[in-house]
């Protein structure tokens, strides 16, 4: 055995002891064997795909996205979106394994040692999960402020999940606070004696995340439930003791089991592992996400857009194949308004229903083409990324959801508030569009300047 | 205060076990314990402070209690019993001229409590023998705080359990751009779109409240309350929600309730030492026991059973943030403004025109909205309060820009006339921002209001005959939801707020095309053709709908 443990003497206690190490009851042993196999499979990366991911990372140029993706490891037997079926298979393996193990291990009186190590595995797995999400909230990256296009989309044209993200995006301080809570929970898990305190933070917090995922139809309800199950497993260790002391009001003995590391190399290995974990998930990841917040946040594209064009534009004139179309809120072809973002995205409000990108799972991508936050869960507008050629004054637009929808438009800018576009659109239609910038003021930003008490005009 | 036994090394064990068998009653040990002097002083201050913070500080609260018609209660009556202002405000609500973000009352109360506590300490010095501890008084202080916090949070919990606090957005709000809301509105809508989540939040608040009613589960309830309301405090600061003081009030009470057990928790869980509780419970005589049961039963009966029923009725028939009266059925929906004439002059559609209506909705209830591209004064309160009249229920209007006009109407369905009044009232009551911040009307305004002179022309704008055809607005909801409170407000002289008004005739076959004609708010004649549009939304429909409109 690599480490020894001291069991404090079993004490006669008049039934007041919540749980002291001694001989375990048979059902406790059966449950433990199943739980052990179950949680080891769920927490220790056994999947070859995980290692493929590890080897694909450019370790010399590590990004916070790489660490984030690694932190979300969950064993998958089935491809496609995450399902509970993966859990069912693991449970089945655990039950079968538990029975076999039980037959071979009949004389075993307790699993205190193993229980301790299982808790170590679960603690670190859970800590990685929380810290990964904690930092991208603490440095408000996960939900950025709404884009101009988002601000100019009707409330009802968003999915519930997108509205949840946008509502968080408008208050970066609150997002940091939520990140701080997650980080506190994660960091407290790294110390054995503060683990239960950590679970008192994590269970309500992640419980809320889970319920939010269900209510807002987010894509991460299974993963957040996974984190809750890990936290509940850790909490179970002290649950009886807490109930005994607080609810029943009885004197209570603490946890009696502590590993004592006697061999030097074990001591060193422990420190090395802990150090490596903290270095990787706290120091490096924390620094990288901090730098990311300043230089390369991941939700919006980074390629700069047409210089000094960002804003909302009224479509003053719209000529299709030589015909001028009048303003109409219901015209299936005519554009209603256009937004130029700071980056190379242009979005058009028009009547035909936009195909909706329904992505609702967090992904950190450093490739502009795969950053879909601005259009995800949003109808009402058509989103185009564009290539900009300043020499020929041309914009080559490609629809971000439907790549077959392309436009090539020549632009001219007679004054600072006007952009004239002409060229060919879908199915070789000729197009001429006159855009006039609107001095649009957004209520929540205006109110922040003067406060919302009293009369206000907009 | 802590009865702990260090158990860290094997050598200490036998001593411990022999000297203190585990079946010793904790009560007996704790009762005789002598508190150190500083603890007693601190307790005296805390006692005065928390008692002052836990009992209602306004005379109105007590008079209201005696004036309720207990057989015809409205949910808001009981909610108002549970939600009261406390703390000392006889010295005003500002400190050095500043309300300190609403917390000045707390600080003033704390100063006053310190003074009283120190005087009490002085008196105790003279007493012989001096009290060794305040275990009994501490118990009762915790009882007061537990019940105050429990009742208060249950009042809130029910408005979420039966989701009326944050309604699902009306059509008018769904059509408004995201950038045209205040932060406060953004947050409330984001909860309103997921009624089942709101139910869950209600369950959490209710659970916290119920757990506080039992001494064994107080710590658990306090942890839950601290966590849930701590988040809400931060939400109120971040989104400028306006109720940061009241939500931090619960955090304060929960934190106080946690003081007793936190050292023990720390001792047991973090330090991993043997821990014995030191719960001291009072001994009740037979009469005492009955009084206790009666009080407990009364609180449960009123705040759990009856309030649940009242809130259920409110949710079902009269959801307090949205109008309760059903709108004209054929008119409901989204409408494109196909034609618009003002003083017989046609104005073509243009998003930049400042006169023409651009889009209109008739809600399920008695509201017409339309969009005009012209800046207008906005109501940035949170649309709360408890107005009984639909005109005062402003959630569909507050915190919203984008040129949206929101009109309440009374419909004469025989003469096909709509009597419309703007939901925005110039200088009107802004109920939402929190009672503390509500500006007091000047004396001149008050007397003007009392004389009903706010808007003289308002008086007879609907003819007696039309009024008779329209019927009594008070009785337009389901009879189950009738209440003394509603009767009282409808009987009272309505506030004469300055509001825009329109009288419009409507003609329609089945609602697919509606023609409105009449006089608008500027006394211009208008003629509007509305064509109903089936407007699909990405946002899923609500699966839990408040109110009865069919």
mmCIF file of C-alpha atoms in Angstrom, chain A residues 6-16 146 150-164 166-171 173-178 191-197 200 204 207-208 211-212 215-217 237-238 241-242 244-258 312 314-316 326-330 336-337 349 353 356 377-380 438 440-445 447-448 451-458, chain B residues 7-10 13 16-18 22 24 26 29 169 173-194 196-197 200 215-217 219-220 223-224 230-231 234-235 238-242 244 261 264-277 279 336-337 349-352 358-359 374-382 399-403 424-428 430 432-433 437 533 535-540:
data_model
loop_
_atom_site.group_PDB
_atom_site.id
_atom_site.type_symbol
_atom_site.label_atom_id
_atom_site.label_comp_id
_atom_site.label_asym_id
_atom_site.label_seq_id
_atom_site.Cartn_x
_atom_site.Cartn_y
_atom_site.Cartn_z
ATOM 1 C CA UNK A 6 -4.665 6.490 10.824
ATOM 2 C CA UNK A 7 -8.023 5.511 12.098
ATOM 3 C CA UNK A 8 -8.800 7.241 15.274
ATOM 4 C CA UNK A 9 -9.941 4.860 17.931
ATOM 5 C CA UNK A 10 -13.527 3.850 17.712
ATOM 6 C CA UNK A 11 -15.336 5.516 20.556
ATOM 7 C CA UNK A 12 -18.320 4.428 22.523
ATOM 8 C CA UNK A 13 -20.622 7.286 21.894
ATOM 9 C CA UNK A 14 -24.162 6.550 22.954
ATOM 10 C CA UNK A 15 -25.385 6.627 19.369
ATOM 11 C CA UNK A 16 -24.448 10.226 18.851
ATOM 12 C CA UNK A 146 -25.156 42.468 -27.205
ATOM 13 C CA UNK A 150 -28.836 42.066 -31.349
ATOM 14 C CA UNK A 151 -29.917 45.437 -29.977
ATOM 15 C CA UNK A 152 -31.953 46.011 -33.122
ATOM 16 C CA UNK A 153 -33.817 42.729 -33.063
ATOM 17 C CA UNK A 154 -37.315 42.400 -31.631
ATOM 18 C CA UNK A 155 -37.466 40.691 -28.241
ATOM 19 C CA UNK A 156 -39.729 37.965 -29.554
ATOM 20 C CA UNK A 157 -37.302 37.161 -32.358
ATOM 21 C CA UNK A 158 -34.828 35.552 -29.976
ATOM 22 C CA UNK A 159 -34.898 32.110 -28.468
ATOM 23 C CA UNK A 160 -35.199 31.938 -24.698
ATOM 24 C CA UNK A 161 -31.615 30.756 -24.408
ATOM 25 C CA UNK A 162 -30.312 33.700 -26.405
ATOM 26 C CA UNK A 163 -32.329 36.115 -24.299
ATOM 27 C CA UNK A 164 -30.774 34.592 -21.203
ATOM 28 C CA UNK A 166 -28.090 38.729 -23.798
ATOM 29 C CA UNK A 167 -29.633 39.600 -20.444
ATOM 30 C CA UNK A 168 -26.430 38.535 -18.743
ATOM 31 C CA UNK A 169 -24.316 40.292 -21.347
ATOM 32 C CA UNK A 170 -25.664 43.738 -20.483
ATOM 33 C CA UNK A 171 -24.323 43.509 -16.912
ATOM 34 C CA UNK A 173 -20.198 43.176 -13.269
ATOM 35 C CA UNK A 174 -22.888 40.690 -12.384
ATOM 36 C CA UNK A 175 -21.310 38.136 -14.683
ATOM 37 C CA UNK A 176 -17.988 38.606 -12.883
ATOM 38 C CA UNK A 177 -19.752 38.103 -9.578
ATOM 39 C CA UNK A 178 -21.254 34.831 -10.780
ATOM 40 C CA UNK A 191 -8.602 21.409 0.110
ATOM 41 C CA UNK A 192 -10.013 18.340 1.838
ATOM 42 C CA UNK A 193 -11.415 20.143 4.841
ATOM 43 C CA UNK A 194 -13.214 22.870 2.897
ATOM 44 C CA UNK A 195 -14.835 20.423 0.498
ATOM 45 C CA UNK A 196 -18.197 20.385 2.247
ATOM 46 C CA UNK A 197 -18.266 24.182 2.382
ATOM 47 C CA UNK A 200 -22.770 24.251 -0.004
ATOM 48 C CA UNK A 204 -27.318 25.826 -5.090
ATOM 49 C CA UNK A 207 -28.552 23.684 -9.315
ATOM 50 C CA UNK A 208 -29.656 27.072 -10.558
ATOM 51 C CA UNK A 211 -32.735 24.603 -13.850
ATOM 52 C CA UNK A 212 -31.890 27.585 -16.080
ATOM 53 C CA UNK A 215 -36.131 26.438 -18.483
ATOM 54 C CA UNK A 216 -34.313 28.413 -21.175
ATOM 55 C CA UNK A 217 -33.672 25.344 -23.298
ATOM 56 C CA UNK A 237 -19.898 12.530 3.142
ATOM 57 C CA UNK A 238 -20.918 15.113 5.754
ATOM 58 C CA UNK A 241 -23.235 14.831 10.442
ATOM 59 C CA UNK A 242 -24.810 18.151 9.506
ATOM 60 C CA UNK A 244 -27.316 15.324 13.294
ATOM 61 C CA UNK A 245 -25.829 18.544 14.595
ATOM 62 C CA UNK A 246 -28.140 21.173 13.115
ATOM 63 C CA UNK A 247 -31.540 19.569 12.740
ATOM 64 C CA UNK A 248 -31.521 16.963 15.451
ATOM 65 C CA UNK A 249 -29.350 19.070 17.731
ATOM 66 C CA UNK A 250 -27.165 16.196 18.889
ATOM 67 C CA UNK A 251 -23.468 16.163 19.695
ATOM 68 C CA UNK A 252 -21.614 15.026 16.629
ATOM 69 C CA UNK A 253 -18.257 13.488 15.883
ATOM 70 C CA UNK A 254 -16.322 14.786 12.897
ATOM 71 C CA UNK A 255 -14.852 12.837 10.049
ATOM 72 C CA UNK A 256 -12.246 10.555 11.549
ATOM 73 C CA UNK A 257 -10.369 9.451 8.501
ATOM 74 C CA UNK A 258 -7.252 11.182 7.307
ATOM 75 C CA UNK A 312 -27.735 51.116 -37.696
ATOM 76 C CA UNK A 314 -32.205 53.064 -42.584
ATOM 77 C CA UNK A 315 -32.719 51.707 -46.106
ATOM 78 C CA UNK A 316 -33.712 54.922 -47.837
ATOM 79 C CA UNK A 326 -41.376 51.583 -51.594
ATOM 80 C CA UNK A 327 -41.031 51.167 -47.837
ATOM 81 C CA UNK A 328 -43.156 48.348 -46.582
ATOM 82 C CA UNK A 329 -43.054 46.423 -43.353
ATOM 83 C CA UNK A 330 -44.245 43.262 -45.076
ATOM 84 C CA UNK A 336 -35.845 47.265 -43.747
ATOM 85 C CA UNK A 337 -32.658 48.213 -41.992
ATOM 86 C CA UNK A 349 -33.583 43.058 -41.278
ATOM 87 C CA UNK A 353 -38.025 34.247 -42.032
ATOM 88 C CA UNK A 356 -32.113 30.137 -37.185
ATOM 89 C CA UNK A 377 -30.893 31.811 -31.471
ATOM 90 C CA UNK A 378 -31.880 34.930 -33.372
ATOM 91 C CA UNK A 379 -34.485 35.461 -36.084
ATOM 92 C CA UNK A 380 -35.557 38.678 -37.737
ATOM 93 C CA UNK A 438 -29.649 56.486 -37.838
ATOM 94 C CA UNK A 440 -29.988 55.379 -32.643
ATOM 95 C CA UNK A 441 -29.939 55.698 -28.865
ATOM 96 C CA UNK A 442 -30.357 52.613 -26.737
ATOM 97 C CA UNK A 443 -32.487 53.062 -23.661
ATOM 98 C CA UNK A 444 -30.435 51.118 -21.128
ATOM 99 C CA UNK A 445 -27.287 52.967 -22.182
ATOM 100 C CA UNK A 447 -30.452 55.646 -18.660
ATOM 101 C CA UNK A 448 -27.052 54.675 -17.297
ATOM 102 C CA UNK A 451 -30.432 57.338 -13.870
ATOM 103 C CA UNK A 452 -33.961 56.120 -14.260
ATOM 104 C CA UNK A 453 -35.705 58.215 -11.664
ATOM 105 C CA UNK A 454 -37.989 60.928 -12.918
ATOM 106 C CA UNK A 455 -39.069 61.912 -16.404
ATOM 107 C CA UNK A 456 -37.152 60.609 -19.348
ATOM 108 C CA UNK A 457 -37.696 61.170 -23.042
ATOM 109 C CA UNK A 458 -36.575 58.916 -25.871
ATOM 110 C CA UNK B 7 -10.185 15.026 19.088
ATOM 111 C CA UNK B 8 -7.240 15.289 16.859
ATOM 112 C CA UNK B 9 -4.847 12.864 18.405
ATOM 113 C CA UNK B 10 -5.515 9.476 19.832
ATOM 114 C CA UNK B 13 -9.635 10.535 23.415
ATOM 115 C CA UNK B 16 -12.747 13.289 26.735
ATOM 116 C CA UNK B 17 -15.033 10.334 26.754
ATOM 117 C CA UNK B 18 -14.817 9.653 30.464
ATOM 118 C CA UNK B 22 -22.610 12.153 25.260
ATOM 119 C CA UNK B 24 -25.592 15.105 28.847
ATOM 120 C CA UNK B 26 -27.034 20.415 26.122
ATOM 121 C CA UNK B 29 -24.913 22.963 30.157
ATOM 122 C CA UNK B 169 -44.210 39.679 -22.353
ATOM 123 C CA UNK B 173 -43.126 43.989 -25.660
ATOM 124 C CA UNK B 174 -42.302 41.070 -27.953
ATOM 125 C CA UNK B 175 -42.263 43.521 -30.864
ATOM 126 C CA UNK B 176 -39.895 45.932 -29.101
ATOM 127 C CA UNK B 177 -36.201 45.799 -29.932
ATOM 128 C CA UNK B 178 -33.852 44.466 -27.258
ATOM 129 C CA UNK B 179 -31.970 47.767 -27.168
ATOM 130 C CA UNK B 180 -35.143 49.704 -26.319
ATOM 131 C CA UNK B 181 -35.471 48.394 -22.766
ATOM 132 C CA UNK B 182 -33.987 49.481 -19.455
ATOM 133 C CA UNK B 183 -31.747 47.017 -17.631
ATOM 134 C CA UNK B 184 -34.462 46.505 -15.068
ATOM 135 C CA UNK B 185 -36.911 45.561 -17.807
ATOM 136 C CA UNK B 186 -34.407 43.256 -19.467
ATOM 137 C CA UNK B 187 -33.969 41.285 -16.269
ATOM 138 C CA UNK B 188 -37.656 41.013 -15.438
ATOM 139 C CA UNK B 189 -38.566 39.974 -18.960
ATOM 140 C CA UNK B 190 -35.816 37.370 -18.953
ATOM 141 C CA UNK B 191 -37.542 35.707 -16.000
ATOM 142 C CA UNK B 192 -41.014 36.371 -17.395
ATOM 143 C CA UNK B 193 -40.326 34.328 -20.537
ATOM 144 C CA UNK B 194 -39.753 31.159 -18.497
ATOM 145 C CA UNK B 196 -41.610 27.419 -14.917
ATOM 146 C CA UNK B 197 -38.308 28.866 -13.813
ATOM 147 C CA UNK B 200 -38.919 27.125 -9.238
ATOM 148 C CA UNK B 215 -36.114 25.846 14.978
ATOM 149 C CA UNK B 216 -34.501 22.576 13.888
ATOM 150 C CA UNK B 217 -34.429 23.621 10.261
ATOM 151 C CA UNK B 219 -29.996 27.016 9.771
ATOM 152 C CA UNK B 220 -30.899 25.283 6.538
ATOM 153 C CA UNK B 223 -28.505 29.290 4.269
ATOM 154 C CA UNK B 224 -31.087 29.012 1.503
ATOM 155 C CA UNK B 230 -27.755 37.428 -1.814
ATOM 156 C CA UNK B 231 -28.012 36.828 -5.535
ATOM 157 C CA UNK B 234 -26.573 41.685 -6.625
ATOM 158 C CA UNK B 235 -29.167 41.477 -9.397
ATOM 159 C CA UNK B 238 -26.529 45.227 -11.478
ATOM 160 C CA UNK B 239 -29.866 45.756 -13.218
ATOM 161 C CA UNK B 240 -30.912 48.811 -11.221
ATOM 162 C CA UNK B 241 -33.904 46.884 -9.969
ATOM 163 C CA UNK B 242 -34.786 49.310 -7.187
ATOM 164 C CA UNK B 244 -31.812 46.273 -3.273
ATOM 165 C CA UNK B 261 -24.482 27.797 14.168
ATOM 166 C CA UNK B 264 -20.213 24.950 15.141
ATOM 167 C CA UNK B 265 -20.328 24.143 11.454
ATOM 168 C CA UNK B 266 -16.787 25.370 11.083
ATOM 169 C CA UNK B 267 -15.684 23.347 14.079
ATOM 170 C CA UNK B 268 -17.239 20.138 12.840
ATOM 171 C CA UNK B 269 -16.585 20.330 9.118
ATOM 172 C CA UNK B 270 -13.410 22.314 8.676
ATOM 173 C CA UNK B 271 -11.565 21.767 11.942
ATOM 174 C CA UNK B 272 -12.965 18.242 12.168
ATOM 175 C CA UNK B 273 -13.540 18.370 15.897
ATOM 176 C CA UNK B 274 -16.226 16.920 18.081
ATOM 177 C CA UNK B 275 -19.081 19.392 18.288
ATOM 178 C CA UNK B 276 -21.995 19.583 20.659
ATOM 179 C CA UNK B 277 -24.916 21.882 20.047
ATOM 180 C CA UNK B 279 -29.537 24.826 21.915
ATOM 181 C CA UNK B 336 -49.902 46.077 -40.075
ATOM 182 C CA UNK B 337 -51.004 49.692 -40.558
ATOM 183 C CA UNK B 349 -45.572 54.242 -44.613
ATOM 184 C CA UNK B 350 -42.082 55.313 -43.704
ATOM 185 C CA UNK B 351 -40.042 54.180 -40.733
ATOM 186 C CA UNK B 352 -38.869 57.760 -40.210
ATOM 187 C CA UNK B 358 -46.326 51.875 -37.997
ATOM 188 C CA UNK B 359 -47.621 48.766 -36.344
ATOM 189 C CA UNK B 374 -41.241 60.213 -32.336
ATOM 190 C CA UNK B 375 -39.491 60.568 -28.999
ATOM 191 C CA UNK B 376 -41.846 60.629 -26.042
ATOM 192 C CA UNK B 377 -41.569 60.779 -22.274
ATOM 193 C CA UNK B 378 -41.141 57.349 -20.715
ATOM 194 C CA UNK B 379 -42.152 55.706 -17.488
ATOM 195 C CA UNK B 380 -39.032 54.000 -16.175
ATOM 196 C CA UNK B 381 -40.481 52.557 -12.988
ATOM 197 C CA UNK B 382 -40.888 48.793 -12.734
ATOM 198 C CA UNK B 399 -38.935 50.659 -18.963
ATOM 199 C CA UNK B 400 -39.666 50.533 -22.674
ATOM 200 C CA UNK B 401 -38.761 52.932 -25.495
ATOM 201 C CA UNK B 402 -38.854 52.440 -29.252
ATOM 202 C CA UNK B 403 -41.777 54.751 -29.954
ATOM 203 C CA UNK B 424 -48.418 56.869 -19.545
ATOM 204 C CA UNK B 425 -49.521 59.561 -17.105
ATOM 205 C CA UNK B 426 -47.572 62.789 -17.030
ATOM 206 C CA UNK B 427 -46.248 63.133 -13.501
ATOM 207 C CA UNK B 428 -48.356 60.160 -12.512
ATOM 208 C CA UNK B 430 -44.607 55.842 -10.230
ATOM 209 C CA UNK B 432 -42.339 50.786 -9.067
ATOM 210 C CA UNK B 433 -39.135 52.362 -7.936
ATOM 211 C CA UNK B 437 -37.891 56.536 -3.588
ATOM 212 C CA UNK B 533 -50.595 39.789 -39.623
ATOM 213 C CA UNK B 535 -46.307 37.237 -36.919
ATOM 214 C CA UNK B 536 -44.275 34.210 -35.912
ATOM 215 C CA UNK B 537 -41.934 34.562 -32.929
ATOM 216 C CA UNK B 538 -38.774 32.610 -32.285
ATOM 217 C CA UNK B 539 -39.457 32.769 -28.570
ATOM 218 C CA UNK B 540 -41.608 29.855 -27.514
#
